[in-house]
Coordinates of C-alpha atoms and ligand atoms in Angstrom, one line a residue:
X1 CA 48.0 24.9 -174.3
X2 CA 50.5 21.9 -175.5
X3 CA 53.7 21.5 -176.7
X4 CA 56.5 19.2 -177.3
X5 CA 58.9 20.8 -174.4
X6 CA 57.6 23.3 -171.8
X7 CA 60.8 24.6 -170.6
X8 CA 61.2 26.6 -167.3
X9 CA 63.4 29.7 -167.4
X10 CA 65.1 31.9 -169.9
X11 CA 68.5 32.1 -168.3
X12 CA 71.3 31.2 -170.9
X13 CA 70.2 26.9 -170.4
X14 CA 66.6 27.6 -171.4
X15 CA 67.0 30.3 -174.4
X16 CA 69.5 27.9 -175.9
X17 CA 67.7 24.6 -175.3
X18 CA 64.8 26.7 -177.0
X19 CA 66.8 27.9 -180.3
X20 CA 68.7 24.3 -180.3
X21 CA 64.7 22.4 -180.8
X22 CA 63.8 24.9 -182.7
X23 CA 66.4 24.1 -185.4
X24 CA 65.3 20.6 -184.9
X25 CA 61.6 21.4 -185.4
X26 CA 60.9 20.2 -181.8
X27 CA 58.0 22.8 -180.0
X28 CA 58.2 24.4 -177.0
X29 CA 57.4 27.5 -174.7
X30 CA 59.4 29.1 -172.4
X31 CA 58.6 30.4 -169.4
X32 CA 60.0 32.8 -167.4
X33 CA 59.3 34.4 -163.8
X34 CA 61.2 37.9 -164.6
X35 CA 60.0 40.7 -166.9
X36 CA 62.1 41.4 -170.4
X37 CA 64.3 44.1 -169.2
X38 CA 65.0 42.1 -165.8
X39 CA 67.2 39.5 -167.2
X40 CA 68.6 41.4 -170.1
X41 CA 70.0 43.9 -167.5
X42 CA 71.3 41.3 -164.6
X43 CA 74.9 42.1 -164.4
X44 CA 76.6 38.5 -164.6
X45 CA 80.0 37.0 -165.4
X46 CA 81.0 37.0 -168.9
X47 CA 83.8 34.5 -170.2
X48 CA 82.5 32.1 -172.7
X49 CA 84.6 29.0 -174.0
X50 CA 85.4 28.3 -177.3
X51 CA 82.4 25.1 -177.7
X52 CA 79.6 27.9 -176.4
X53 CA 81.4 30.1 -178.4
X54 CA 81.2 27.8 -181.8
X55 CA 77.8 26.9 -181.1
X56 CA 76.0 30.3 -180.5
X57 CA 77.5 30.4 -184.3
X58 CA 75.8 27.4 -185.6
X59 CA 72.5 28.5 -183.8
X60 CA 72.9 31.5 -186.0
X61 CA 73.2 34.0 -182.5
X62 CA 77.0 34.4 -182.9
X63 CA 76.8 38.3 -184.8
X64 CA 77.1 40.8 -182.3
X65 CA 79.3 38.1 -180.2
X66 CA 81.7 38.1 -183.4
X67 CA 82.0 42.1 -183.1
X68 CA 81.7 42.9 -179.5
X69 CA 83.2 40.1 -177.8
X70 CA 86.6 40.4 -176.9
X71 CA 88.9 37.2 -177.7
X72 CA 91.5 36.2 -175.0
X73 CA 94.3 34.3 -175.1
X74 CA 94.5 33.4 -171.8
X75 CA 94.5 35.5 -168.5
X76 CA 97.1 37.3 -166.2
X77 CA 98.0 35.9 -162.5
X78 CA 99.8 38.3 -160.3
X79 CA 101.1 37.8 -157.0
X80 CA 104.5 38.6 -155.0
X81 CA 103.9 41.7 -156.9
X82 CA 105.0 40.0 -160.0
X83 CA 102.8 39.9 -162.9
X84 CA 102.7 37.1 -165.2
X85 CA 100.6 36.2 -168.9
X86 CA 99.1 32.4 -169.3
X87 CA 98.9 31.9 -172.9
X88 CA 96.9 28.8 -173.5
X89 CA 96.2 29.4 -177.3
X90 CA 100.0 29.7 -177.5
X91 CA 100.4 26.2 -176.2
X92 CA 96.7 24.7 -177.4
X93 CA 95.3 27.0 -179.8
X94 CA 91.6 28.4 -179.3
X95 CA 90.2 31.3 -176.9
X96 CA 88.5 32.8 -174.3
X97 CA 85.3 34.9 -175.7
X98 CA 84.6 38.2 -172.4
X99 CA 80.8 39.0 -173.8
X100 CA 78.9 39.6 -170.5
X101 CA 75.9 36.8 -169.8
X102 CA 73.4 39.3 -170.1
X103 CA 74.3 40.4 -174.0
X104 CA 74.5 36.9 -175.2
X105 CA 70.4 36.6 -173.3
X106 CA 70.0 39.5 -175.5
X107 CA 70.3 38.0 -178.7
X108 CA 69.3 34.7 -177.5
X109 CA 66.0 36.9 -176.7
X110 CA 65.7 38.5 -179.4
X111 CA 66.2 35.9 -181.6
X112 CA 63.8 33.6 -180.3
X113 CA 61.1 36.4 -180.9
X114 CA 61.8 37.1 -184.1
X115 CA 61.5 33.5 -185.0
X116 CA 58.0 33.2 -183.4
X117 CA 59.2 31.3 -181.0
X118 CA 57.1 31.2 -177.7
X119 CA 58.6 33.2 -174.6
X120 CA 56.3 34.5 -171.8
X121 CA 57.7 36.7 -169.5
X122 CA 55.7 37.7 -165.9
X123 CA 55.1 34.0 -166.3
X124 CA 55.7 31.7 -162.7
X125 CA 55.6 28.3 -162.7
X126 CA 54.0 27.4 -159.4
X127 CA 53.9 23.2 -159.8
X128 CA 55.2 20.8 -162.0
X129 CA 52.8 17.5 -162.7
X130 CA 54.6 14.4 -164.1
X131 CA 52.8 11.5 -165.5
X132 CA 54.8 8.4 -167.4
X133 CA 54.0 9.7 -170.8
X134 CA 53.7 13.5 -170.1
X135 CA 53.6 16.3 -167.8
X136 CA 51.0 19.3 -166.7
X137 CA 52.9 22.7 -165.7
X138 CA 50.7 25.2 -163.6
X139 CA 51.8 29.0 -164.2
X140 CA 50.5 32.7 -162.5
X141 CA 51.4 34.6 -166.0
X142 CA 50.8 38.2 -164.5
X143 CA 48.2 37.6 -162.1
X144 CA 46.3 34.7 -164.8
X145 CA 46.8 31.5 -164.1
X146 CA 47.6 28.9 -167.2
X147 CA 47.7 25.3 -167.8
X148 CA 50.5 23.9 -170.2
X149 CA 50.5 19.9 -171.0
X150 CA 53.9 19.0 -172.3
X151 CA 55.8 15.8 -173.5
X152 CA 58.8 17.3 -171.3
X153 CA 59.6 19.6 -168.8
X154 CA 63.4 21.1 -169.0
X155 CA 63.9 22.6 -165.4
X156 CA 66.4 25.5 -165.9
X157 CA 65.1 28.0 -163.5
X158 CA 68.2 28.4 -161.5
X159 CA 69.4 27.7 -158.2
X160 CA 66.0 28.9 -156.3
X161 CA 64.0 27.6 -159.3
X162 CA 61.0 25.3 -158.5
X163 CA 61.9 22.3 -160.6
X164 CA 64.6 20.3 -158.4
X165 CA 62.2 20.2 -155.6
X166 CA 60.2 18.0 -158.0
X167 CA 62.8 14.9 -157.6
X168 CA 61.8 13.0 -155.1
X169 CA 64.1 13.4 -152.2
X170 CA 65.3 9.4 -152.1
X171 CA 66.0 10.0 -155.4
X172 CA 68.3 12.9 -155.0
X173 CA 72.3 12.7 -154.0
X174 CA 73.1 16.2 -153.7
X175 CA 77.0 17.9 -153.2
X176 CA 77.4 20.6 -151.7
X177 CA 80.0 22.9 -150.6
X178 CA 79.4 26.5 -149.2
X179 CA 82.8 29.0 -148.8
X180 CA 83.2 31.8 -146.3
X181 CA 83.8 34.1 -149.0
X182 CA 81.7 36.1 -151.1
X183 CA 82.4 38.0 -154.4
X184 CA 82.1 42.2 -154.6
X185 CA 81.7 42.8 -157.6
X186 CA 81.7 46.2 -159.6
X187 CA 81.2 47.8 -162.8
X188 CA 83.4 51.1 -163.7
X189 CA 84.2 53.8 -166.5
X190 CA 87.9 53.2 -166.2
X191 CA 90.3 51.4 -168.9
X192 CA 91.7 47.8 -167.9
X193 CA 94.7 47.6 -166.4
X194 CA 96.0 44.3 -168.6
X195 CA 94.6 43.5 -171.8
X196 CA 93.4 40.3 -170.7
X197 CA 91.6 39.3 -166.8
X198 CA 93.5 39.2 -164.4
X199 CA 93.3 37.3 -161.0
X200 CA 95.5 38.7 -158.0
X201 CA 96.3 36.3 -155.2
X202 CA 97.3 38.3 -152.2
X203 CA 97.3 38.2 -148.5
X204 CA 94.2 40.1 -148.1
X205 CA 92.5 37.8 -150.6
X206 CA 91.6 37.9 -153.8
X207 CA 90.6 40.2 -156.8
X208 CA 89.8 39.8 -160.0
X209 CA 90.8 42.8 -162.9
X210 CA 88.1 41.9 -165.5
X211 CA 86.8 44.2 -168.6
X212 CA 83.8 44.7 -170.6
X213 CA 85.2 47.3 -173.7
X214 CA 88.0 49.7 -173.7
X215 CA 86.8 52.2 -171.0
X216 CA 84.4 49.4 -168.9
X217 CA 86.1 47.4 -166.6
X218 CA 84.5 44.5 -164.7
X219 CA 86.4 43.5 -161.1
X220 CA 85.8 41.8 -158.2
X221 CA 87.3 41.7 -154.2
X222 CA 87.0 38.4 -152.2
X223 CA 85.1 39.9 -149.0
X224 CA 83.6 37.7 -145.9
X225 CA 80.3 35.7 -147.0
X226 CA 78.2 38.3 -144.6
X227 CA 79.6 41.3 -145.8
X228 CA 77.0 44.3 -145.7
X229 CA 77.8 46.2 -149.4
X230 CA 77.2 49.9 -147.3
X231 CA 79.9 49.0 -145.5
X232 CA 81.9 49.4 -148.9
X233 CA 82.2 53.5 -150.1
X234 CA 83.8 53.6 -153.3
X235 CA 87.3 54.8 -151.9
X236 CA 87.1 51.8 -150.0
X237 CA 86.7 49.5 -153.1
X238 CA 89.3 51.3 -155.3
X239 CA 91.8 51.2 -152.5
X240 CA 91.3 47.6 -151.2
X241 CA 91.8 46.7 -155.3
X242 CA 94.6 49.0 -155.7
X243 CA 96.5 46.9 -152.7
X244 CA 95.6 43.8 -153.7
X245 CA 96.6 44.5 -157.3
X246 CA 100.2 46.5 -156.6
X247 CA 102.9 45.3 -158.6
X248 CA 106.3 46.4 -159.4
X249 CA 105.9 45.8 -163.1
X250 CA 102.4 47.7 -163.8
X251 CA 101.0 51.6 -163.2
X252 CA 98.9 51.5 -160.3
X253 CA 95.5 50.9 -161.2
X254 CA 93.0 53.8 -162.8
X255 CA 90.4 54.8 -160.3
X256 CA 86.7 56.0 -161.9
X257 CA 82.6 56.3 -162.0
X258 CA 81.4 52.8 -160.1
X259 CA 78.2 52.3 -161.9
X260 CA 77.4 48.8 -160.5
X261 CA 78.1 46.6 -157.4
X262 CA 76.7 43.4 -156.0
X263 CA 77.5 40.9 -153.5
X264 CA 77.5 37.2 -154.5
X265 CA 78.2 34.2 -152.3
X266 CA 80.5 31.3 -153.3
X267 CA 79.3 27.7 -153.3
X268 CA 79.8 24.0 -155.1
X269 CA 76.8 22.2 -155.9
X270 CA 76.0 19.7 -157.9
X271 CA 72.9 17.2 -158.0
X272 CA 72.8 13.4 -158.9
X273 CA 70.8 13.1 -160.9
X274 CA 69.6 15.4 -163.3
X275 CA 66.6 14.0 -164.4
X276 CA 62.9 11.7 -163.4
X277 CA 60.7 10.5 -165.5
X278 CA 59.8 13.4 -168.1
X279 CA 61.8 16.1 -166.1
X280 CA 65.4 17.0 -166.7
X281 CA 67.5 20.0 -164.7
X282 CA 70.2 22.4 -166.4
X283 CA 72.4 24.8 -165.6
X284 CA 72.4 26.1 -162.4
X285 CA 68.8 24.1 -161.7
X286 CA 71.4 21.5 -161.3
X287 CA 74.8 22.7 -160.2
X288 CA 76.8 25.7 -158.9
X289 CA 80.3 26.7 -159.2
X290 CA 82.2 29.2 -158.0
X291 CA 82.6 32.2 -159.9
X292 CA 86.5 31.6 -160.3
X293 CA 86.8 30.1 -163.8
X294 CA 83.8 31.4 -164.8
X295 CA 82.2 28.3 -165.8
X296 CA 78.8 28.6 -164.7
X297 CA 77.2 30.0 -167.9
X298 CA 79.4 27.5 -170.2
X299 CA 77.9 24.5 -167.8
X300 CA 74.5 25.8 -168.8
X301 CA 74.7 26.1 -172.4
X302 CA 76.5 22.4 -172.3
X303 CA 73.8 21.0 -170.5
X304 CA 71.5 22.1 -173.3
X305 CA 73.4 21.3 -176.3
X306 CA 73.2 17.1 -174.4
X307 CA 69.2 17.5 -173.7
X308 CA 68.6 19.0 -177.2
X309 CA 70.5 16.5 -178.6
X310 CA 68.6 13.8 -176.7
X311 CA 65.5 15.0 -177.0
X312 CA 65.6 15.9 -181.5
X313 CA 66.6 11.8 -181.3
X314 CA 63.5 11.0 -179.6
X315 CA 61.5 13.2 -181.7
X316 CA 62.7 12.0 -184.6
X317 CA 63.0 8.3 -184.3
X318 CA 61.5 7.7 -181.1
X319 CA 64.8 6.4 -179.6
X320 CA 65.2 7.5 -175.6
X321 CA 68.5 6.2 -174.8
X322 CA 69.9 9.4 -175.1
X323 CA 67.3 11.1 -172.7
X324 CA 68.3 8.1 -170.4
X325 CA 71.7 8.8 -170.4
X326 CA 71.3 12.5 -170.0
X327 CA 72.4 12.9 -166.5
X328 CA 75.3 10.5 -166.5
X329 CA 76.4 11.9 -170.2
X330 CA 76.1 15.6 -168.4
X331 CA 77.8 14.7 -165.3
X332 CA 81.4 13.9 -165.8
X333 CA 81.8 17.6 -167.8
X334 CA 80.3 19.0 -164.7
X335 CA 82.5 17.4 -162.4
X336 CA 85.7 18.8 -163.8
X337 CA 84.6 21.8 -164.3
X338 CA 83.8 21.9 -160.5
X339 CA 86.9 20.5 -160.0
X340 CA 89.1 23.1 -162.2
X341 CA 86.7 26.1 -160.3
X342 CA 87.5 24.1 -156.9
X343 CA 91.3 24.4 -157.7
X344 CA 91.2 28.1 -159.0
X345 CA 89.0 29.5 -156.0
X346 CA 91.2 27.3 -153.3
X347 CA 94.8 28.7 -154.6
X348 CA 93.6 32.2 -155.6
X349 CA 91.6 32.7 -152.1
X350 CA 93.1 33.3 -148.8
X351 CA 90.6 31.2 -146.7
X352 CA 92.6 30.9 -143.7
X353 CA 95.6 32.5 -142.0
X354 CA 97.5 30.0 -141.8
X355 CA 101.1 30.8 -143.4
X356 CA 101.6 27.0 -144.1
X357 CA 98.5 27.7 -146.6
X358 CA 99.9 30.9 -148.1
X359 CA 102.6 28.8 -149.0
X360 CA 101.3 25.7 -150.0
X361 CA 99.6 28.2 -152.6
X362 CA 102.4 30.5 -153.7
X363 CA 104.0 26.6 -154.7
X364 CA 101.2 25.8 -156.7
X365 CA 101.1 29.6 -157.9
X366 CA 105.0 28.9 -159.0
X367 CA 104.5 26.0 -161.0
X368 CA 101.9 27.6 -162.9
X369 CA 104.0 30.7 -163.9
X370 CA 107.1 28.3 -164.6
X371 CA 105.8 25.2 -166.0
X372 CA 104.2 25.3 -169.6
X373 CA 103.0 21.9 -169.3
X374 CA 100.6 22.7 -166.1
X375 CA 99.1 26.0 -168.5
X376 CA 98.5 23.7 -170.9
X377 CA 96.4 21.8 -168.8
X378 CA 94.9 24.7 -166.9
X379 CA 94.2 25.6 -170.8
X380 CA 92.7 22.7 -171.5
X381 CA 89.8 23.1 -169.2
X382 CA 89.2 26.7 -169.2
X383 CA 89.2 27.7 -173.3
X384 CA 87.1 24.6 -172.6
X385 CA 87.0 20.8 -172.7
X386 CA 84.2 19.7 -176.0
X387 CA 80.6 19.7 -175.0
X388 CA 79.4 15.7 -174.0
X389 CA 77.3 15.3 -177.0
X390 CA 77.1 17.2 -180.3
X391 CA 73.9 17.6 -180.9
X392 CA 71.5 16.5 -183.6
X393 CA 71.2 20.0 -186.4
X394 CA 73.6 19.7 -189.2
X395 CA 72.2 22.8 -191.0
Ligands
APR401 N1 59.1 30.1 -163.1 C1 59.6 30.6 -164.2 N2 60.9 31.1 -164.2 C2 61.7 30.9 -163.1 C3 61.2 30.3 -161.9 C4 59.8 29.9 -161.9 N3 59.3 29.3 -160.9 N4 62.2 30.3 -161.0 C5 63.2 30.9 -161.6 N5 63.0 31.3 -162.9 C6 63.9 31.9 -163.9 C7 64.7 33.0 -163.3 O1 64.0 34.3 -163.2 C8 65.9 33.1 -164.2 O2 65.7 34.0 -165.3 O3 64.8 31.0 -164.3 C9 65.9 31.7 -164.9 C10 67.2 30.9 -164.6 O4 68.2 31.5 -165.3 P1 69.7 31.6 -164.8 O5 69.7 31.9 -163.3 O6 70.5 32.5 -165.7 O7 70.2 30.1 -164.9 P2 70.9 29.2 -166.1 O8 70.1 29.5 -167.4 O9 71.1 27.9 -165.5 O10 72.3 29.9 -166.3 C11 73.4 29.7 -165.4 O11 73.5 32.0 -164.7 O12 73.6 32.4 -162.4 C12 74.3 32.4 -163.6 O13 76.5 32.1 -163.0 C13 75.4 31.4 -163.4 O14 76.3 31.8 -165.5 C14 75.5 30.9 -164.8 C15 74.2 31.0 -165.4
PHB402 C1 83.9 38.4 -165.5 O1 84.5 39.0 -166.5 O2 82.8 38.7 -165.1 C2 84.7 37.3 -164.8 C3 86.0 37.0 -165.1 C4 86.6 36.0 -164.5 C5 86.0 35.2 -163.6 C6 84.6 35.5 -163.3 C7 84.0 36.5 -163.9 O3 86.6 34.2 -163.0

């Protein structure tokens, strides 16, 4: 089997590289380790920006996003019991879409089917082959193993995926940055307590008062990076929020049915470069940020709108300075987005006990709260800064 792009992974990178050559005419198959249901069920974050917002429209995805997704203005910060609203489309205009990861896969999904588009699900890539002027991709699809040839391989298999390993180590600079602190996250039938995400610094740590509809809420606890979720009954959970998120403004918080819980380490990563020869990494394949910000989807879908915009101008007039260019046009974007998610996780987070730190963050806690022009440029990044490239489909 050939085609023009064999791409690795239908996470949100590789479903919207897929939809984004589509629209260009460029081919290509997707392949993807996981059954259907698998990673249209994965409970993930859920904050898109306003670019992966605007694009999902122009790739003709954007429907169910336009009716279910919730548009925010900005998000809540409480701490010193005190609550307090940053509105960044107040002082910058645009919004923050909450649709969880796993709806916008959905329609990414099911619009690539419907198109005829290639997916194949139960389908492991086991070795990548690179060659100057193509590329040979070996795959167990359910037990039956397939050969792909491919102009290009887009490695956006995630974090434990199989395509980074194919950079040659000398080749690789890699960042990295691992925190003590994981993230407990629940689902629950209970209505949010603000009508926008909230993050609560307190002395226990942090948690985060996020929502997916009117009686869903989605939150989170800062707990130590080896924490064992048994340990955690639900009484626990609800109470260990409930301190954290006490105020003297706002009702306690409602307690209900906890349908959903994980554990998910914190860490920075980041990997220079990007790309060799015919291969190119996205998303997570690439980088990590910490949850706080929520960037890590938006990274993703970035990363695709450069490569699909590099790869339709090679297609189409054979140029390849914009493949080239890809890691070092993706790069700077990804820096400050793990420098904004560095910032947020370091002030919201109690990662030591010492008081000079509690302070040193209640300052920088302060200025946000009082100072319009640091929301603006906490605004800035998180509605999100533009996407590197725009890429090539005018339709
Ligand atoms: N062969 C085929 N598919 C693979 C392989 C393999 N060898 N290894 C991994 N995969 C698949 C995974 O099953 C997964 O569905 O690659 C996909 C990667 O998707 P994501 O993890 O969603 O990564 P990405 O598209 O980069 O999106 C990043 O996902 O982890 C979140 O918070 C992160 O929001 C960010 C987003
Ligand atoms: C979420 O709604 O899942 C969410 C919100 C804020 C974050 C991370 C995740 O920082």
């Amino acid at each position: 089997m050939h085609t023009q792009v064999a791409i690795i992974g239908a996470g949100p990178a590789g479903l919207t590289l897929s939809r984004m050559l589509h629209l260009q005419g460029v081919s290509s198959i997707v392949l993807e380790n996981r059954d259907r249901e698998y990673i249209e069920t994965r409970t993930r974050a859920g904050v898109l920006e306003q670019p992966t917002v605007a694009l999902m429209h122009e790739l003709g995805v954007g429907d169910r996003l336009s009716t279910e997704g919730m548009s925010h203005n900005g998000f809540y910060l409480r701490f010193d019991r005190a609550t307090h609203h940053l509105d960044f489309h107040r002082l910058g205009g645009g919004h923050a879409t909450v649709y969880a990861q796993q709806e916008l896969v959905k329609d990414l999904v099911a619009n690539r089917l419907s198109t005829g588009g290639s997916l194949l699900f139960d389908a492991e890539v086991t070795a990548i082959e690179t060659t100057a002027d193509g590329a040979r991709i070996l795959v167990d699809h359910a037990g039956t193993p397939l050969e792909i040839t491919a102009d290009f391989v887009a490695g956006c298999d995630g974090f434990h995926g199989v395509s980074r390993a194919h950079i040659p180590a000398g080749r690789l600079r890699e960042h990295s940055r691992t925190y003590p602190v994981a993230w407990l996250g629940i689902l629950a039938r209970t209505a949010p307590t603000t009508p926008e995400g909230m993050y609560c610094a307190h002395e226990n740590g942090l948690s985060v008062h996020s929502m997916r509809g009117p009686r869903i809420t989605r939150q989170y606890l800062q707990v130590p990076a080896d924490t064992d979720l048994d340990d955690w009954s639900d009484e626990r959970i609800w109470d260990e929020l409930a301190l954290r998120s006490a105020s003297d403004d706002h009702p306690e918080l409602e307690r209900g049915e906890i349908f959903d819980r994980s554990v998910a380490p914190l860490r920075s990563y980041v990997c220079e470069t990007m790309q060799d020869g015919r291969l190119f990494l996205l998303g997570d394949a690439a980088h990590i940020v910490p949850p706080t910000g929520a960037k890590g989807l938006n990274l993703a879908v970035s990363d695709a709108s450069t490569l699909s915009h590099a790869l339709g101008a090679y297609f189409a007039a054979g140029d390849r300075s914009f493949l080239d260019a890809y890691s070092e046009t993706c790069l700077p974007r990804i820096w400050k987005a793990q420098q904004f998610s560095w910032t947020l996780t370091t002030t919201l987070h109690a990662l030591s006990d010492d008081p000079m730190d509690w302070q040193l963050r209640r300052a920088r806690l302060g200025r946000w709260v009082e100072s319009e022009a640091e929301q603006a440029a906490l605004g800035e990044v998180y509605l999100g800064l533009p996407f590197p490239t725009r890429w090539n489909f005018t339709g």
